[in-house]
Rosetta silent file (secondary structure, phi, psi, omega in degrees, C-alpha in Angstrom):
SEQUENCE: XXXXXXXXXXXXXXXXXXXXXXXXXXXXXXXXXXXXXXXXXXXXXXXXXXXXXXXXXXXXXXXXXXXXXXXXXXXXXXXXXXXXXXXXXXXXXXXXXXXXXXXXXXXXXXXXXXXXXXXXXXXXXXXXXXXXXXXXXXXXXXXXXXXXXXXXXXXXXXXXXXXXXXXXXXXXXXXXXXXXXXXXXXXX
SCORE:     score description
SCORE:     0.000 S_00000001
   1 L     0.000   15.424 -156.027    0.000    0.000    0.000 S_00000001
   2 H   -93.964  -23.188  157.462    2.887    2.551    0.327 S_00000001
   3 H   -32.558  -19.064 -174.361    1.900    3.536   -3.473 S_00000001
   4 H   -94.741   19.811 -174.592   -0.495    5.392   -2.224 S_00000001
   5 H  -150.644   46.828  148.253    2.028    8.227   -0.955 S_00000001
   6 L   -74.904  -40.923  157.276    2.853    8.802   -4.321 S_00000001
   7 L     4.373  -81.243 -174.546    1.337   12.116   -4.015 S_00000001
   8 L   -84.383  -48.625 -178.057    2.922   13.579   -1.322 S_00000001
   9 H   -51.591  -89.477 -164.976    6.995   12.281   -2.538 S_00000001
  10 H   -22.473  -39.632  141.420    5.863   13.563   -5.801 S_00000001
  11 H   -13.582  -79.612  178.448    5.175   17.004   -3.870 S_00000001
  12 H   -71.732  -46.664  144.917    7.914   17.156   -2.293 S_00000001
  13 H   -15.489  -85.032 -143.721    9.752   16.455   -5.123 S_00000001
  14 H   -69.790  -32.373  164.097    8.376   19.113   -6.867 S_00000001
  15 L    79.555  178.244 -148.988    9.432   21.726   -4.132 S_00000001
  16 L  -102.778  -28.271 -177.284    7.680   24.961   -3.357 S_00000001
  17 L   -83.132    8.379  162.931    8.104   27.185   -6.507 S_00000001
  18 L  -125.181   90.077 -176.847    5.987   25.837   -8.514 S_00000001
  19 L   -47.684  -32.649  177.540    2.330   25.395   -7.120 S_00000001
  20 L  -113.119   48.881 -178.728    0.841   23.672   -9.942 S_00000001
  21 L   -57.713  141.448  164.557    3.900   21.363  -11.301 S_00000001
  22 L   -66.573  100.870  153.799    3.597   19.414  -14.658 S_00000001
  23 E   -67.852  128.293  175.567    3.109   15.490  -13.777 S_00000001
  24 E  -123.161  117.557 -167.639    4.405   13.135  -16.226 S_00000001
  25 E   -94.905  127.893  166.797    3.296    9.415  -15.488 S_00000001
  26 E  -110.460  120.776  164.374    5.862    6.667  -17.256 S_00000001
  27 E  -147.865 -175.673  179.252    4.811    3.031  -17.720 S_00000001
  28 E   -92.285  170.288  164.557    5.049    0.116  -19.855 S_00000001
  29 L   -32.931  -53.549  179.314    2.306   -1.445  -22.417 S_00000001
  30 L   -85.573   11.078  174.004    1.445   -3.729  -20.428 S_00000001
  31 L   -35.165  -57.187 -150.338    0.374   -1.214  -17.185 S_00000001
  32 L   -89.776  -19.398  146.366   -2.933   -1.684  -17.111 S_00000001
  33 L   -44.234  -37.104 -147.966   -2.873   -5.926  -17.248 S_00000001
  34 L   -74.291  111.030 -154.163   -1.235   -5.361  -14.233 S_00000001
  35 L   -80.207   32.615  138.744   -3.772   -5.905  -11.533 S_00000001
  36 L  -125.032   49.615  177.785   -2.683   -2.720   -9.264 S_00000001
  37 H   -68.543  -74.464  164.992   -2.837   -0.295  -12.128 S_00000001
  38 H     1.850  -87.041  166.004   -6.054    0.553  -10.685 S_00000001
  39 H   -17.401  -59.102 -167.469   -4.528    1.674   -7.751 S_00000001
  40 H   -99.452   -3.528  154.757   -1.995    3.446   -8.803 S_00000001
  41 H   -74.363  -12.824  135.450   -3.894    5.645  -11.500 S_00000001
  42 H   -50.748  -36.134  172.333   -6.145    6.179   -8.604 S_00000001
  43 H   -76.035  -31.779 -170.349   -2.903    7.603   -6.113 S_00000001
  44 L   -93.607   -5.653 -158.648   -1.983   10.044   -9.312 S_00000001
  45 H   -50.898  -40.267  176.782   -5.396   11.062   -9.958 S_00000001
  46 H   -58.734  -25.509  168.858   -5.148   14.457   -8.059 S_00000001
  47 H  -116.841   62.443 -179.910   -2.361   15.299   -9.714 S_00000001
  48 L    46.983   25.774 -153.187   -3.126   15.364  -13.230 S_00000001
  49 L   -80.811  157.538  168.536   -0.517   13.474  -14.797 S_00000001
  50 E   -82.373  174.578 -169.543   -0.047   13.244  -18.511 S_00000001
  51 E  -157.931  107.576  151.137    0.762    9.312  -19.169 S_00000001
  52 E  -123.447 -164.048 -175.686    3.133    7.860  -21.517 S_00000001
  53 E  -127.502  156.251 -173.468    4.460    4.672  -22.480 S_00000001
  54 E  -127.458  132.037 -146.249    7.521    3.183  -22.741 S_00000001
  55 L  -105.131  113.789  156.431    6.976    0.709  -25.580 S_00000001
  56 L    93.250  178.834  179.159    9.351   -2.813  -25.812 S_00000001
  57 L   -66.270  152.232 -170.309   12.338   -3.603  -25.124 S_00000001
  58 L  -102.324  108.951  162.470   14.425   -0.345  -24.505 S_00000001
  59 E   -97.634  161.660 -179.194   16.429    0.882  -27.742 S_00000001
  60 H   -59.274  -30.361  158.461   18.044    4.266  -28.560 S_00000001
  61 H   -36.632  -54.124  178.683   14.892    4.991  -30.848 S_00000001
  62 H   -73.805  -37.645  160.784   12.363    4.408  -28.076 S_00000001
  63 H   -46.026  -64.268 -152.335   14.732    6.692  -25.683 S_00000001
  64 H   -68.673  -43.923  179.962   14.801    9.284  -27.696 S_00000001
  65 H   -66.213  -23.666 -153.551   10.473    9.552  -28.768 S_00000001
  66 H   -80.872  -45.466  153.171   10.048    9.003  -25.171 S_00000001
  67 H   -57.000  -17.601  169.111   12.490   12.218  -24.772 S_00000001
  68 H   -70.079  -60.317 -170.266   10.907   14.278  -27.172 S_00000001
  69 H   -65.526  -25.130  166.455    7.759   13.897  -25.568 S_00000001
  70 H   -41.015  -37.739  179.042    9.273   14.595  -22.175 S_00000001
  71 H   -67.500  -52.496 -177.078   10.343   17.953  -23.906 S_00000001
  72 H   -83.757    3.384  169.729    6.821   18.792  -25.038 S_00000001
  73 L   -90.515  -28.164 -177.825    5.237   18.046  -21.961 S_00000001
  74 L    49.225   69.230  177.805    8.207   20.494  -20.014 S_00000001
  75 L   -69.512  131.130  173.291    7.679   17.742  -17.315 S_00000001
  76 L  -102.986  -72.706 -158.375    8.335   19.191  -13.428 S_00000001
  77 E  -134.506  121.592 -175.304    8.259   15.889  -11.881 S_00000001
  78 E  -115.318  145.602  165.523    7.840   12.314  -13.850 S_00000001
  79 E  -117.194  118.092 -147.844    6.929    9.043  -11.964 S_00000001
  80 E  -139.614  116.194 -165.943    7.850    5.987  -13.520 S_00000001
  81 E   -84.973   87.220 -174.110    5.999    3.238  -12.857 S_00000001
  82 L   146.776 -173.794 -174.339    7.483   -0.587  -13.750 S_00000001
  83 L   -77.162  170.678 -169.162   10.491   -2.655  -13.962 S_00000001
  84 H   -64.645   12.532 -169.526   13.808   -1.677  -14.751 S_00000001
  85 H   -93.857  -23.630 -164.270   13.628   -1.078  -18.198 S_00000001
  86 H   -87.782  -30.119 -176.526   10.693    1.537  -17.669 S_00000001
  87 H   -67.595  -65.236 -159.757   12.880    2.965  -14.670 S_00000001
  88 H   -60.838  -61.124  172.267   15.924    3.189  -17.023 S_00000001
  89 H   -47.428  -57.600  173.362   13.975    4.555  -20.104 S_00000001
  90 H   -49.720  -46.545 -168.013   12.673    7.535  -17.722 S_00000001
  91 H   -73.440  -27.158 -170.587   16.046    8.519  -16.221 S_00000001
  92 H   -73.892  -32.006 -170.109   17.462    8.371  -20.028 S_00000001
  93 H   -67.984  -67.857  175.039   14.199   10.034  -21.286 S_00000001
  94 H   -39.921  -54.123 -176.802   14.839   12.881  -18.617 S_00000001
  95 H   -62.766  -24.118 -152.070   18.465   13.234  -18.775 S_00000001
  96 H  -133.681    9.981  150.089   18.342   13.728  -22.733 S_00000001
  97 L   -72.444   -0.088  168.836   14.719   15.936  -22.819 S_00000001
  98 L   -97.575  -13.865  176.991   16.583   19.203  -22.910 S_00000001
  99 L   -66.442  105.508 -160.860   18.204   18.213  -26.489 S_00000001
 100 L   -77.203  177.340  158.376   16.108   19.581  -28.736 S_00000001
 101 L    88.568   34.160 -160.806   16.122   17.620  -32.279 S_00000001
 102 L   -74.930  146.388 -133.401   16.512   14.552  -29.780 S_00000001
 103 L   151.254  122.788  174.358   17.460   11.138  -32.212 S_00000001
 104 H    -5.110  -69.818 -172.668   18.554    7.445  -32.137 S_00000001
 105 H   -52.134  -36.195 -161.219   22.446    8.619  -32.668 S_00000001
 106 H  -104.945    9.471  153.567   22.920   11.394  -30.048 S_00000001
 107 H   -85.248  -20.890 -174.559   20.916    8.606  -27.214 S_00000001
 108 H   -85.544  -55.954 -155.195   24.348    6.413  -28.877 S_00000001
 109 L   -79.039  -20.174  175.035   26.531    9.280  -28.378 S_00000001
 110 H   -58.700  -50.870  169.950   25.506   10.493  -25.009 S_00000001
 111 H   -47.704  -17.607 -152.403   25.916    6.770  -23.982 S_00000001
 112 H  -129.841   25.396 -173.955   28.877    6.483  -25.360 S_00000001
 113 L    49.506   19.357  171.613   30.647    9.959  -24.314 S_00000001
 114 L   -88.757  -11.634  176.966   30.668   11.525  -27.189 S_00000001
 115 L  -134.683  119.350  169.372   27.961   13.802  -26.289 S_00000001
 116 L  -112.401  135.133  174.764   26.776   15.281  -22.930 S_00000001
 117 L   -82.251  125.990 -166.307   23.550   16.639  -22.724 S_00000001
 118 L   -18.451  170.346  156.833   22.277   20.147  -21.394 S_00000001
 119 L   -96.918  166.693  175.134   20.761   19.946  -17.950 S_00000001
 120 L  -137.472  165.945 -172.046   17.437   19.590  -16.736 S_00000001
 121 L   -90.482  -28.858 -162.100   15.152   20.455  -14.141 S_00000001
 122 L   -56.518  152.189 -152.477   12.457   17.404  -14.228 S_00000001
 123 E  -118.435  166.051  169.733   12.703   15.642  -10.983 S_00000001
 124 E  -149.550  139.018  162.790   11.954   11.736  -11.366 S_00000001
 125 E  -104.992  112.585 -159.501    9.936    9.333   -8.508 S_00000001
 126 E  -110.165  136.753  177.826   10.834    6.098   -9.363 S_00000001
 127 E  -108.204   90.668  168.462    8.268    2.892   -8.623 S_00000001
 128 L   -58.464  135.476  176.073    9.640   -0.240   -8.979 S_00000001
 129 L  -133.415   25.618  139.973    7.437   -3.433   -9.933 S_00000001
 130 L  -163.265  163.039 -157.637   10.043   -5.914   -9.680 S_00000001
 131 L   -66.503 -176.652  125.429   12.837   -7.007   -7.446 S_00000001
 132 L   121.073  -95.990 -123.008   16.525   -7.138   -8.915 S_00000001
 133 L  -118.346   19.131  162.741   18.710   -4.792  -10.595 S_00000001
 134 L    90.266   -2.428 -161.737   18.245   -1.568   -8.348 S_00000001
 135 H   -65.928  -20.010  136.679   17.464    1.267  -11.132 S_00000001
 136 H  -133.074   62.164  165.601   15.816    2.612   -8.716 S_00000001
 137 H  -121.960   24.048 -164.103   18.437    4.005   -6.829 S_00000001
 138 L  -140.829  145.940 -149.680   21.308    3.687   -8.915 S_00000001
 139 L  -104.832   35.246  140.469   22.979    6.516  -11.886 S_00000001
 140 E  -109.626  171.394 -173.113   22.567    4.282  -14.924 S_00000001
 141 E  -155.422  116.003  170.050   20.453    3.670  -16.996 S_00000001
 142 E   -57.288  125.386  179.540   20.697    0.504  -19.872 S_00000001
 143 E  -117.224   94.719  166.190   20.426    1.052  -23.672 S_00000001
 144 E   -36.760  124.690  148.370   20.042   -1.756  -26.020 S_00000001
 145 E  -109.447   86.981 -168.448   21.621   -1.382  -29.542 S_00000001
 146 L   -98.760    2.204  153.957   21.034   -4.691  -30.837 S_00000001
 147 L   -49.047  -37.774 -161.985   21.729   -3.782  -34.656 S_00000001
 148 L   -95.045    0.755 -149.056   25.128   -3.164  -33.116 S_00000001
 149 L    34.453   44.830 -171.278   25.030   -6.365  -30.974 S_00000001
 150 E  -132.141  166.446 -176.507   25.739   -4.128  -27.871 S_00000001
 151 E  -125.623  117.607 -146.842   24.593   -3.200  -24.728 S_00000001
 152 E  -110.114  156.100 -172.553   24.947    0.571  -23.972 S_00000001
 153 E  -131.021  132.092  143.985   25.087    2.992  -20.205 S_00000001
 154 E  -125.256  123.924 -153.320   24.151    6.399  -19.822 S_00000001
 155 E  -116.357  160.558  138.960   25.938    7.065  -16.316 S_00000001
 156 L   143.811  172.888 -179.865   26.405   10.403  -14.111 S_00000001
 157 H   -66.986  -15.771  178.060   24.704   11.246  -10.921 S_00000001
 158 H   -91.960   23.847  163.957   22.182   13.203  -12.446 S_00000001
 159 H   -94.111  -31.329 -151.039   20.362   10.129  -13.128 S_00000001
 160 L   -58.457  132.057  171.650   20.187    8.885   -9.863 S_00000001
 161 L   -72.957  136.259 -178.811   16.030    9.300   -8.958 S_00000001
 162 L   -77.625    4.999  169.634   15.185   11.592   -6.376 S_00000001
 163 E  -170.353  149.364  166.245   12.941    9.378   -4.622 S_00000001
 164 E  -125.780  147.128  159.349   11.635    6.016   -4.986 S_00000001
 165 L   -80.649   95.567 -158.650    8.096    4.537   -3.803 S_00000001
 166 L  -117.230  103.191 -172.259    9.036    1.041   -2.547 S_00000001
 167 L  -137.948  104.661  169.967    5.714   -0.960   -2.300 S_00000001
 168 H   -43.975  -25.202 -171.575    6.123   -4.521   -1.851 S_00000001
 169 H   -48.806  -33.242 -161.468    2.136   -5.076   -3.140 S_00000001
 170 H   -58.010  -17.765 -159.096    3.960   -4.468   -6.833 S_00000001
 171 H  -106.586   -9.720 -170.213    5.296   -7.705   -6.589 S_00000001
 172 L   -69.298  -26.160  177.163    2.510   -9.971   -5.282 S_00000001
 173 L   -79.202  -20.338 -164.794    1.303  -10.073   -9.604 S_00000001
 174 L   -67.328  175.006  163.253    4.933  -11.428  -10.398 S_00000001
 175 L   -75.061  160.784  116.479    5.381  -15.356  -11.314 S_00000001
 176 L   -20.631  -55.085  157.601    7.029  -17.214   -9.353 S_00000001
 177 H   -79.612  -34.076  131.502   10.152  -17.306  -12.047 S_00000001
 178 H   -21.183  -37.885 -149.692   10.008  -13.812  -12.318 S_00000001
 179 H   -99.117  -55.957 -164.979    9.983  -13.016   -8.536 S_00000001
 180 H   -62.377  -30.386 -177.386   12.683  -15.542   -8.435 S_00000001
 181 H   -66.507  -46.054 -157.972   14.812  -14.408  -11.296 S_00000001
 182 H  -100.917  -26.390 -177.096   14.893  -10.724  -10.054 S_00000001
 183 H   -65.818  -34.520  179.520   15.665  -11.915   -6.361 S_00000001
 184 H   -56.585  -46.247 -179.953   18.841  -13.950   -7.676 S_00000001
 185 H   -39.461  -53.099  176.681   19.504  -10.403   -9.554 S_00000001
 186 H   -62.814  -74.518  164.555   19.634   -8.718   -6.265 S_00000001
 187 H    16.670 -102.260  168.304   21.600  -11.178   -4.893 S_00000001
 188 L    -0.123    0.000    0.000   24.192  -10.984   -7.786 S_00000001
């Protein structure tokens, strides 16, 4: 139930100069299968959020629309709702929303240090809905290239989320090999 104090982090988050901040909700495709979607589109209701999706497996393509929209929304605080790939897609989506003209190549060169991208103000609340590989707390964030056969980081601290929403409930829908799979992760 701690989902339910998305609200108030998201608040606080947002900090006192802006009384009305622009909510941006992040989740995967498959959100609303999940049976405490309900819920938690019920915890954001009050605060308006816009709601996108993070579509698939996460490539530099899908980074980059998800940053565009990120741009045109001028997102104050995004809450991103899912497993690590949807955690990882937000912090990438954030860090590389002030570039305008945002595109597949400069999500490979910021990953790859060939490019660093302006800063930004959106804030990110990160909700994890499975166990394992930490994303949210931690100042990467994984990019698939698999044209390239590679597996790509966009690192610095200004990924790191400024709060996470840790609600065991997320996990009670997992499988069994799932549950197990991401606990081995942590482990690791």
């Amino acid at each position: 139930g701690s989902s339910a104090a998305i609200p108030a982090v998201v608040r606080r988050c947002a900090g006192s100069p802006s009384p009305h901040p622009r909510i941006v909700c992040i989740a995967s495709s498959g959100f609303d299968a999940r049976p405490w979607s309900a819920s938690i589109r019920q915890a954001v209701r009050g605060l308006a959020p816009a709601w996108l999706t993070q579509h698939g497996a996460l490539r530099p393509a899908g980074v980059a629309a998800l940053a565009q929209q990120l741009r045109e929304c001028r997102a104050d605080v995004v809450v991103a709702v899912g497993g690590g790939s949807v955690l990882d897609a937000a912090k990438a989506a954030i860090r590389l929303s002030g570039v305008a003209g945002i595109d597949a190549e400069a999500v490979v060169a910021a990953c790859t240090s060939a490019f660093r991208p302006p800063p930004v103000h959106a804030r990110l609340v990160a909700v994890p809905t499975t166990p394992g590989t930490g994303a949210e707390v931690t100042p990467f964030a994984t990019v698939w290239q698999p044209e390239a056969n590679r597996k790509l980081s966009l690192s610095g601290p200004e990924l790191v989320p400024d709060a996470a929403v840790l609600d065991p409930g997320l996990l009670q829908s997992l499988s069994a090999t799932h549950l197990c799979s991401g606990l081995l992760d942590t482990l690791c």
